[in-house]
Coordinates of C-alpha atoms and ligand atoms in Angstrom, one line a residue:
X5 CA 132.3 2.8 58.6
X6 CA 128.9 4.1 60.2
X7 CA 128.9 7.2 62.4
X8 CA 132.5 8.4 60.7
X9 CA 133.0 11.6 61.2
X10 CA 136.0 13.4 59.4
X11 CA 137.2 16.6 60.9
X12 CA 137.8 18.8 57.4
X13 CA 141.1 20.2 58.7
X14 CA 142.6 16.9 60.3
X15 CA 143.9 14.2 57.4
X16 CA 143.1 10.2 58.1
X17 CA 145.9 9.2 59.7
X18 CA 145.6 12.2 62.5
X19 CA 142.2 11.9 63.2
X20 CA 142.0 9.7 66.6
X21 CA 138.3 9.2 65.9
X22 CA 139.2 7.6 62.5
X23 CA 141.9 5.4 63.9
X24 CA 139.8 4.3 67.1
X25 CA 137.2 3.5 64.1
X26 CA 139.9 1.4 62.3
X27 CA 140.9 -0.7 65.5
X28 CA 137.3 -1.2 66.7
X29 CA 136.5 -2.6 63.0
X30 CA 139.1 -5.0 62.9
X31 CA 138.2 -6.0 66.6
X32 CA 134.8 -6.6 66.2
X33 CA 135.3 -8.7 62.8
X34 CA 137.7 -11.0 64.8
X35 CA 134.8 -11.3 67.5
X36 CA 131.9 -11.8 64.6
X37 CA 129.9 -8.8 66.3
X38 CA 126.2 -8.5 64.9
X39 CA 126.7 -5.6 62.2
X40 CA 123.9 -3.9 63.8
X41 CA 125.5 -3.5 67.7
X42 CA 128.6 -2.2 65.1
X43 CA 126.3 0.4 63.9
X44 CA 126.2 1.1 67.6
X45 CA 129.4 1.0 68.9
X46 CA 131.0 2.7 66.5
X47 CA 129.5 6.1 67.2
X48 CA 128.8 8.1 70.3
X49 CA 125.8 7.5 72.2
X50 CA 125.4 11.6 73.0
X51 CA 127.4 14.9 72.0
X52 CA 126.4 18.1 73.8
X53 CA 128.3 21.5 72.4
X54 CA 127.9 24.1 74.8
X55 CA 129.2 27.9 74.4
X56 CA 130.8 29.2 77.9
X57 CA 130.5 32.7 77.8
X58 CA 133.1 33.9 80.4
X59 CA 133.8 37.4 82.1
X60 CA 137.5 38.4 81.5
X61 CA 139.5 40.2 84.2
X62 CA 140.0 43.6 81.6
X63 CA 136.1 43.6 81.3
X64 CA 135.9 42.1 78.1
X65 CA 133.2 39.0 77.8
X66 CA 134.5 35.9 76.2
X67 CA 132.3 32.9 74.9
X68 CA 134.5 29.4 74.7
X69 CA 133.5 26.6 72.7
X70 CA 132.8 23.2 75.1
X71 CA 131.8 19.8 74.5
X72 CA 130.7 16.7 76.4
X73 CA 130.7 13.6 74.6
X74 CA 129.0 10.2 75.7
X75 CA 130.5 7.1 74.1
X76 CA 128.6 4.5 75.8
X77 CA 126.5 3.7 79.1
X78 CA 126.0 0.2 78.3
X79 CA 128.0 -0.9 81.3
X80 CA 127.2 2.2 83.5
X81 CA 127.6 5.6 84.0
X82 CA 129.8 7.5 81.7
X83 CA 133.1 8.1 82.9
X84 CA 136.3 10.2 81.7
X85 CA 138.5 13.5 81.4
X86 CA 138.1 16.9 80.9
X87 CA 140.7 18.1 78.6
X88 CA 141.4 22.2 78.2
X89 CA 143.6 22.7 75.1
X90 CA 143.4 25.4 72.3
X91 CA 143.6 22.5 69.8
X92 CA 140.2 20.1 71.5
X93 CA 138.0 19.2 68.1
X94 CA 134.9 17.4 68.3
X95 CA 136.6 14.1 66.8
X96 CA 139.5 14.1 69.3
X97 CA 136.5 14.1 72.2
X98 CA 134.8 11.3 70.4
X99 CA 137.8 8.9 69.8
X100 CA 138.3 9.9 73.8
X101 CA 135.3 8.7 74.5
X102 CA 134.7 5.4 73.0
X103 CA 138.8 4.9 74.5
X104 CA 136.9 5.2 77.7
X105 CA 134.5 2.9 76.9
X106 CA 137.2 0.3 75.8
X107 CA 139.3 1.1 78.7
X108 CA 136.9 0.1 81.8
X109 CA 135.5 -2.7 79.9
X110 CA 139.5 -4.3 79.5
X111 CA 139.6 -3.5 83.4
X112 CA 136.2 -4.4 84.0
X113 CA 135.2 -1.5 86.1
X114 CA 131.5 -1.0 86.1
X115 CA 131.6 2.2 83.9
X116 CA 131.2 3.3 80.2
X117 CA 133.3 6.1 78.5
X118 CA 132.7 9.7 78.0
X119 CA 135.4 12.9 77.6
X120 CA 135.1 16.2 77.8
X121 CA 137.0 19.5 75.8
X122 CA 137.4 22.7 76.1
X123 CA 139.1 25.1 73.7
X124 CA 141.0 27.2 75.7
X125 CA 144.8 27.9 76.1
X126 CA 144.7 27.8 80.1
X127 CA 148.1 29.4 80.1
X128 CA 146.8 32.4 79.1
X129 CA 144.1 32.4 81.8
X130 CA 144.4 33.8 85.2
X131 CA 143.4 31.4 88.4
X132 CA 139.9 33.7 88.2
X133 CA 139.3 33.6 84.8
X134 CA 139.8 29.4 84.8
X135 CA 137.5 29.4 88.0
X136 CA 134.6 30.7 86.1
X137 CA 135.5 28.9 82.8
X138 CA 135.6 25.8 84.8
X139 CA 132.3 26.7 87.0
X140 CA 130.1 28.1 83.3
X141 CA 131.2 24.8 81.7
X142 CA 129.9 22.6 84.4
X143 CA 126.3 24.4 85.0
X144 CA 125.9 24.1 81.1
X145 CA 126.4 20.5 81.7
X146 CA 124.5 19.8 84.2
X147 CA 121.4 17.8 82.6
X148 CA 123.5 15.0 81.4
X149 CA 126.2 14.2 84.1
X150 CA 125.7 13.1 87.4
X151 CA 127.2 10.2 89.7
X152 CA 125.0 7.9 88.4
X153 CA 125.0 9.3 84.9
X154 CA 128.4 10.9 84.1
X155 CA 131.2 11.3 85.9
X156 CA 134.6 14.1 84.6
X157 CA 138.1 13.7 86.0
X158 CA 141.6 15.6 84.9
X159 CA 143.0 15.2 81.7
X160 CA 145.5 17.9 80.2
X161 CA 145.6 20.7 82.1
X162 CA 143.1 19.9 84.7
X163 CA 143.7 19.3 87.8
X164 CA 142.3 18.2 91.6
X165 CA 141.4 22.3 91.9
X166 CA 139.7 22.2 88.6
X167 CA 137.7 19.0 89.6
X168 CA 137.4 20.8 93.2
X169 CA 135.4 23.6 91.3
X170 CA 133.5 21.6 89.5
X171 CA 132.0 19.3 92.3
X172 CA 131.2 22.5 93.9
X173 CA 129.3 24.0 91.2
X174 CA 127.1 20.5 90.6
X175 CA 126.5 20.5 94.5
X176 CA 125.2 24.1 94.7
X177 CA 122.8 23.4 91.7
X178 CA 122.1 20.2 93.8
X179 CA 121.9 21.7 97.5
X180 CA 124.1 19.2 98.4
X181 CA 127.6 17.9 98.5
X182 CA 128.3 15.3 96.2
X183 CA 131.8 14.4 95.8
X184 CA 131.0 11.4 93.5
X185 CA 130.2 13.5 90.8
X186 CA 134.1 13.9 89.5
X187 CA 136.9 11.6 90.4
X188 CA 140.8 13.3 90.5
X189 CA 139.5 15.8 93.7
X190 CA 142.1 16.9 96.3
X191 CA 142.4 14.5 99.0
X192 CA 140.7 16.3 101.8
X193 CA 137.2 16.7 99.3
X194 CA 136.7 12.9 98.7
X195 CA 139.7 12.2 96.6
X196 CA 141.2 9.2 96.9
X197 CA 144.6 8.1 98.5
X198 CA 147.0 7.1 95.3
X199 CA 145.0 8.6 92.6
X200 CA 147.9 10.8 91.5
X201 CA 150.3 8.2 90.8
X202 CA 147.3 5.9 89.7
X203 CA 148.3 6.3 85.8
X204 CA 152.1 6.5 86.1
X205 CA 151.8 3.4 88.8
X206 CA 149.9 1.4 85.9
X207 CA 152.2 2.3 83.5
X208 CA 155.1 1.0 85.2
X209 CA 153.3 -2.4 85.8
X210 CA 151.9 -2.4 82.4
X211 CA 155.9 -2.3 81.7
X212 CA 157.0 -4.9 84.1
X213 CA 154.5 -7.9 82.8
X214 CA 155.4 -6.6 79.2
X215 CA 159.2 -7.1 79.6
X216 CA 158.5 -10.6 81.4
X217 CA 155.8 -11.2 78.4
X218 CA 159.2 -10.9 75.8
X219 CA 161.6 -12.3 78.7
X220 CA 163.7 -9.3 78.9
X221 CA 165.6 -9.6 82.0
X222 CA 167.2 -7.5 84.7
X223 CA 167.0 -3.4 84.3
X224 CA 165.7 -1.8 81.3
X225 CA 166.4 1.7 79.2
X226 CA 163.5 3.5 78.9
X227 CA 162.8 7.1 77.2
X228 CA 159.6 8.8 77.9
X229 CA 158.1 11.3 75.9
X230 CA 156.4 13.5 78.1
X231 CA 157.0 14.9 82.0
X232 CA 153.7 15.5 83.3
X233 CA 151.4 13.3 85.6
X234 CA 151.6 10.0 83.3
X235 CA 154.9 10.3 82.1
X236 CA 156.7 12.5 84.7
X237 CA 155.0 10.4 87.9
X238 CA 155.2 6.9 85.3
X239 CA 159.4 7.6 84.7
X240 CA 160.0 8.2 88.9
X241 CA 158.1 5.0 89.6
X242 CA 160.3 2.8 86.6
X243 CA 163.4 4.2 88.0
X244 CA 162.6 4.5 92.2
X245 CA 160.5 1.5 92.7
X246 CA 160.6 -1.0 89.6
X247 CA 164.7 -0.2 89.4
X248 CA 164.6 0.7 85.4
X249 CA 167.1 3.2 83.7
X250 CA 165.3 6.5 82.5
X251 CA 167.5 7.3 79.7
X252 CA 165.7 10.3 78.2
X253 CA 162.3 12.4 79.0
X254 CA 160.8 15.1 77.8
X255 CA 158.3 17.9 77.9
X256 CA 156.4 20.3 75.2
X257 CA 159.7 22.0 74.4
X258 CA 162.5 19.2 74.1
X259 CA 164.1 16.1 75.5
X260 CA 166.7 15.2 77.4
X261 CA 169.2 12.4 77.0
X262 CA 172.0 10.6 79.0
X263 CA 173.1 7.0 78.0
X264 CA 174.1 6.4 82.0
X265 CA 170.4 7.4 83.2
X266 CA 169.0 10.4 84.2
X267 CA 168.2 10.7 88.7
X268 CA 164.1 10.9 87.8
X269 CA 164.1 12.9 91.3
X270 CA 166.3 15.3 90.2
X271 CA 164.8 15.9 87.0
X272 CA 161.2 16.1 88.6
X273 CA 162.7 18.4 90.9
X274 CA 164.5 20.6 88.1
X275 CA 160.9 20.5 86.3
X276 CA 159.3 21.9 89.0
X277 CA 161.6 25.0 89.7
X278 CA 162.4 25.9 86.2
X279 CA 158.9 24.8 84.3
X280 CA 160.7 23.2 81.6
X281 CA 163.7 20.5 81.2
X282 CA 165.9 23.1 79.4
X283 CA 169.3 23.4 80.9
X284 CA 169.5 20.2 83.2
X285 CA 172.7 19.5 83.4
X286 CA 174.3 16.1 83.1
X287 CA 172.4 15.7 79.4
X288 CA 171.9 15.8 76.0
X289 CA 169.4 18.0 74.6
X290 CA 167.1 16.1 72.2
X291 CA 163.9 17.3 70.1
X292 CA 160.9 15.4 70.6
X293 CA 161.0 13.5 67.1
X294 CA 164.6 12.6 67.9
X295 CA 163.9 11.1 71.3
X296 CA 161.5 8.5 69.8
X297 CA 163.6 7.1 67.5
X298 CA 166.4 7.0 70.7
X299 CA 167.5 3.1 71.2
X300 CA 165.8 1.7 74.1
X301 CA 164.2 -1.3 75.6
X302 CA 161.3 0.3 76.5
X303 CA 159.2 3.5 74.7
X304 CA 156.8 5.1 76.7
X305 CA 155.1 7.9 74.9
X306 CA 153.0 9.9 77.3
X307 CA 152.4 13.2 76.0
X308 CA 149.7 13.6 73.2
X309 CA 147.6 11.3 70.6
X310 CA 149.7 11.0 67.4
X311 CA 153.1 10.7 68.0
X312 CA 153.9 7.4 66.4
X313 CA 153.0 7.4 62.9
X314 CA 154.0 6.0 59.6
X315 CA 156.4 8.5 59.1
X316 CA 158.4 7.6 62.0
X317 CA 157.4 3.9 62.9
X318 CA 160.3 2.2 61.0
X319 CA 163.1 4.2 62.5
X320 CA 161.6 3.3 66.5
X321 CA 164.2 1.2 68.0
X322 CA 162.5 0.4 71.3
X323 CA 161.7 -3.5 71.6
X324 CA 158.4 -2.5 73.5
X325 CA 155.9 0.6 73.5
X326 CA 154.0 0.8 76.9
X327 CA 151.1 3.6 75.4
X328 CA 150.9 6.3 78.4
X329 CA 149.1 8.4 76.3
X330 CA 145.8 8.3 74.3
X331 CA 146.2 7.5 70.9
X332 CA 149.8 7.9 70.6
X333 CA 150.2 5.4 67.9
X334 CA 148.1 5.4 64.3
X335 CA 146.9 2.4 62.7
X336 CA 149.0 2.5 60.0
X337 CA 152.4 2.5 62.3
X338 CA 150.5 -0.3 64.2
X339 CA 151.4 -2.4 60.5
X340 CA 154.6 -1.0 60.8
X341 CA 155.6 -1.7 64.4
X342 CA 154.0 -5.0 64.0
X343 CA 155.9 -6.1 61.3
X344 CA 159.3 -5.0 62.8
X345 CA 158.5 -7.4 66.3
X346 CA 157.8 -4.7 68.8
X347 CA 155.6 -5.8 71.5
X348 CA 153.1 -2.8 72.3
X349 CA 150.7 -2.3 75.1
X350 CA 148.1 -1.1 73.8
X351 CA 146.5 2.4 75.5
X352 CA 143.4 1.3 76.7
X353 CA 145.5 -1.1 78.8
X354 CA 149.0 0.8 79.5
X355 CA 147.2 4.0 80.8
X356 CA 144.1 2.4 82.9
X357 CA 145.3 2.8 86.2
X358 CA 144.2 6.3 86.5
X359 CA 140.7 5.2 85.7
X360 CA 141.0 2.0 87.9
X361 CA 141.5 4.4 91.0
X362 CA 138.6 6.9 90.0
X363 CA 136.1 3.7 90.1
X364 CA 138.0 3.2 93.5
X365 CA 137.5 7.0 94.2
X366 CA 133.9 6.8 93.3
X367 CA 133.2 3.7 95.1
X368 CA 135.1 5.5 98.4
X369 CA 133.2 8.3 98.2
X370 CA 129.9 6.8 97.8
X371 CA 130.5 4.3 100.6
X372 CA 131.9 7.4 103.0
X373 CA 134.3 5.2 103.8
X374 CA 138.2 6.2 102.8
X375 CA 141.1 3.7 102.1
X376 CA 144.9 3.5 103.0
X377 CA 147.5 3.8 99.7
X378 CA 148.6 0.6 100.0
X379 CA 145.1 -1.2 99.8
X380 CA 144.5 1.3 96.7
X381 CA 148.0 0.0 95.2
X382 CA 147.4 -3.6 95.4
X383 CA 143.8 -3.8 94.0
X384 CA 145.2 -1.5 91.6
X385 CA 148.1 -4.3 90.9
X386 CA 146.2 -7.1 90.5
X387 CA 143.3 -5.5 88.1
X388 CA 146.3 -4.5 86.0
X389 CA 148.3 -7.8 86.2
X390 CA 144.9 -9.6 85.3
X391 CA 144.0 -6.9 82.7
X392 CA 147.4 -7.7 80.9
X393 CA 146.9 -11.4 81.0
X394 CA 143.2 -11.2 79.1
X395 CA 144.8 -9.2 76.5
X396 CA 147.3 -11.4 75.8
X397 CA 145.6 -14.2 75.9
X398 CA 142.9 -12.5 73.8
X399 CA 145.7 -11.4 70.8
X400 CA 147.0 -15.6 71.1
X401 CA 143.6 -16.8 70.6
X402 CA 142.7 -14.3 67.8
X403 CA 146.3 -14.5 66.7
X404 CA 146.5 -10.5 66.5
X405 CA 148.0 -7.7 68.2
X406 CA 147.9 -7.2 72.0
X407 CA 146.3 -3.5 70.4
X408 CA 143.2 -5.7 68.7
X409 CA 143.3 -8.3 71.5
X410 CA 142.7 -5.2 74.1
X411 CA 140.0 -4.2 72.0
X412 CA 138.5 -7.8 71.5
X413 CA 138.6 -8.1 75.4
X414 CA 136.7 -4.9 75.5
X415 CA 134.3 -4.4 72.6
X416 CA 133.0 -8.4 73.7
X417 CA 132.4 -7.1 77.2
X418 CA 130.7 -4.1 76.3
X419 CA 128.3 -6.4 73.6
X420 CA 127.4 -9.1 75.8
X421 CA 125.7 -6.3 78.1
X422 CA 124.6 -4.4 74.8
X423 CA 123.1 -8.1 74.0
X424 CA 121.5 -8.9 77.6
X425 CA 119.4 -5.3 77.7
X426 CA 118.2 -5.4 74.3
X427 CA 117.0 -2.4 72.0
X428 CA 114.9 -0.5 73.6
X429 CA 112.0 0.7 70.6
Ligands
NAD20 P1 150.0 16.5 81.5 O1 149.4 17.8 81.0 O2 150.2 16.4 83.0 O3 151.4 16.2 80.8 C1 151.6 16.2 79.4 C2 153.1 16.2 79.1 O4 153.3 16.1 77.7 C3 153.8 17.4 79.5 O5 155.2 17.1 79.9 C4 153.8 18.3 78.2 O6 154.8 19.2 78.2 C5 154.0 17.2 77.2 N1 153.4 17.5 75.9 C6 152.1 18.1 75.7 N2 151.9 18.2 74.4 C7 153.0 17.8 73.8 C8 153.4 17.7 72.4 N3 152.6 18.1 71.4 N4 154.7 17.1 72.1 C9 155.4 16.7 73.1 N5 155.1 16.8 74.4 C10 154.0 17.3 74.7 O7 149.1 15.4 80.9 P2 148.9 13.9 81.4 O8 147.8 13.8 82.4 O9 150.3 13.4 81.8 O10 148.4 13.2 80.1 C11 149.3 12.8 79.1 C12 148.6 11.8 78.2 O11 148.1 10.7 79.0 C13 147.3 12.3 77.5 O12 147.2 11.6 76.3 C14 146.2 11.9 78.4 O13 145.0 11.7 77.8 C15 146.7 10.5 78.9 N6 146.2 9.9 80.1 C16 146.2 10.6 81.3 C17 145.7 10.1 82.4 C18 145.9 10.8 83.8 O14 145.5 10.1 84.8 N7 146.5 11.9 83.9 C19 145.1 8.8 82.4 C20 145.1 8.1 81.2 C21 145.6 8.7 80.0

């Protein structure tokens, strides 16, 4: 495959760039795509790697390694997270990236995908230290992003003050305030009403039209891996509004598990306080590799890229696998899950709410003009609903996976523009 870029310490299977290459190949076969608009695709359009040199409160001066990395513009400005972990590699950003690409284009939001990293541990950061991390990374990035060029949000461990920060550094350089440059802000600085339950919200939708999709009726068990903003905010909504049974969630440390169903309040609550699930009473405790394999109707893992893999695919009981996370699945457990019936929705479906209501962020903000929730809800529902019905009808017509149908939805949207503009020589 063109453009393949193996990171030396990160083995096939485990390298999300790799496996985004695998599911875009197969994708664009199905669709016949011109071998040449392959070679195109299946790379980024622009890397930047920028060194953040960074004053530490004891003195010391501290240079972090940063990166920006441009998938595609072909159906707009670039658009996607900022991620701040002490594992980020350049391939994780790129297979970030072109997700972000395939993820407007099956929502058909006028954007193209770009991600951002920053290899950091930001638990061992103070608020100041973050602040000027967050402000030295954003002035070193300021020739290629823009509202009109490329636009961050929150990923894992960022947040609204992170984006806050970094819309203020861009408007100083700019003389100006421009709140359109990130997407994820606080409310009162041109964020939008419902962007923090945007991804959790789609989730839970995403879930809904899947269970219909198999004709599962009436409430369903459902174990989430992760407790933050997608899986934490996704597991309240299944349980509080959508009247599902959370019967096991987790975070970095552990899951844990009740049969009878866990009160989602309570445990968000308990998460809060406490930092971690450890010690809630009422359950099980569970490791993260056990709670996968738990029996459920309905998996959702949303913590981290990699979770469902050959070595575990067999043993997953769920009967659907609504992807809250990036790359949570390989391509190799893909075969696997395939083979054993269970309906998955794909990532670049499952998880696009949160994206859906930045373009609604960035549309708000450069109109001035500010909506209620509930208009922000129900535009959000019915992209979502539609979304889910082009994929599906995509993976009937190509007879494949609602995983390689997503990407045949996207990949042809992002070609026919590719197609109409031509190659600039
Ligand atoms: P978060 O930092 O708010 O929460 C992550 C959760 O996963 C936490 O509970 C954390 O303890 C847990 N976790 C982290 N690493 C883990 C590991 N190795 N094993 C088990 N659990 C682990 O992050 P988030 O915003 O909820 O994002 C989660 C996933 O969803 C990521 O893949 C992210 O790219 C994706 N995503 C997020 C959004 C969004 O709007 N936040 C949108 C689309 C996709």
């Amino acid at each position: 495959m063109p453009g393949a870029a193996s990171s030396p310490s990160v083995g096939a299977e485990s390298n999300p760039f790799l496996q985004m290459q695998a599911r875009f190949a197969k994708a664009a076969d199905l669709l016949g795509l011109d071998q040449g608009f392959q070679r195109i695709l299946a790379r980024p359009a622009h890397e930047l790697t920028v060194a953040i040199p960074v004053q530490m409160d004891d003195g010391s001066l501290r240079v972090f390694t940063g990166y920006r990395v441009q998938h595609s513009i072909a159906r707009g400005p670039a658009k996607g997270g900022i991620r701040f972990a002490p594992d980020v590699h350049l391939d994780e950003v790129r297979a970030l990236a072109a997700w972000m690409t395939w993820k407007c284009a099956v929502v058909n939001v006028p954007f193209g995908g770009g991600k951002g990293g920053v290899i950091c541990d930001p638990r061992r950061l103070s608020q100041g230290e973050l602040e000027r991390l967050t402000r030295r990374y954003a002035a070193n990035l300021l020739e290629i992003i823009g509202p009109e060029r490329d636009v961050p949000a929150p990923d894992m461990n960022t947040n609204e003050q992170v984006m806050a920060w970094f819309m203020d550094t861009y408007s100083m350089h700019r003389r100006m305030t421009q709140t359109a440059i990130v997407t994820g802000k606080p409310i009162g600085l041109g964020g939008s009403q419902g962007r923090r339950i945007a991804t959790g919200l789609g989730v839970a939708l995403a879930t809904r039209e899947a269970l219909t999709y198999v004709g599962h009726q009436g409430p369903a068990r459902i174990v989430v891996q992760g407790s933050g903003n997608v899986g934490g905010l996704g597991a309240l909504l299944l349980h509080d509004r959508f009247g599902h049974k959370v019967v096991a969630i987790s975070d970095i440390y552990g899951g844990i598990h009740n049969e009878k169903g866990l009160d989602m309040p309570q445990v968000l609550d308990w998460l809060a306080e406490k930092r971690s699930l450890e010690g809630f009473p009422d359950a099980d405790r569970v490791s993260n590799e056990e709670l996968l394999e738990l029996p459920c109707d309905v998996l959702v893992p949303a913590a981290t890229e990699n979770q469902i893999t050959s070595q575990n695919a067999a043993r997953i009981q769920a009967r659907v696998i609504v992807e809250g996370a990036n790359g949570p699945t390989s391509a190799e457990a893909d075969r696997i899950l395939e083979e054993k019936g269970v309906f998955v929705v794909p990532d670049i479906l499952a998880n696009a709410g949160g994206v859906t209501v930045s373009y609604f962020e960035w549309v708000q903000d450069r109109m001035g003009y500010f909506w209620e929730e509930e208009d922000v809800c129900e535009r959000l529902e019915r992209i979502m609903v539609k979304a889910f019905r082009d994929v599906v009808e995509a993976a009937e017509r190509y007879a494949t996976s609602p995983r390689i149908g997503a990407y045949c939805v996207a990949v042809d949207r992002v070609a026919y523009c590719l197609r109409l503009r031509g190659i600039y020589a």
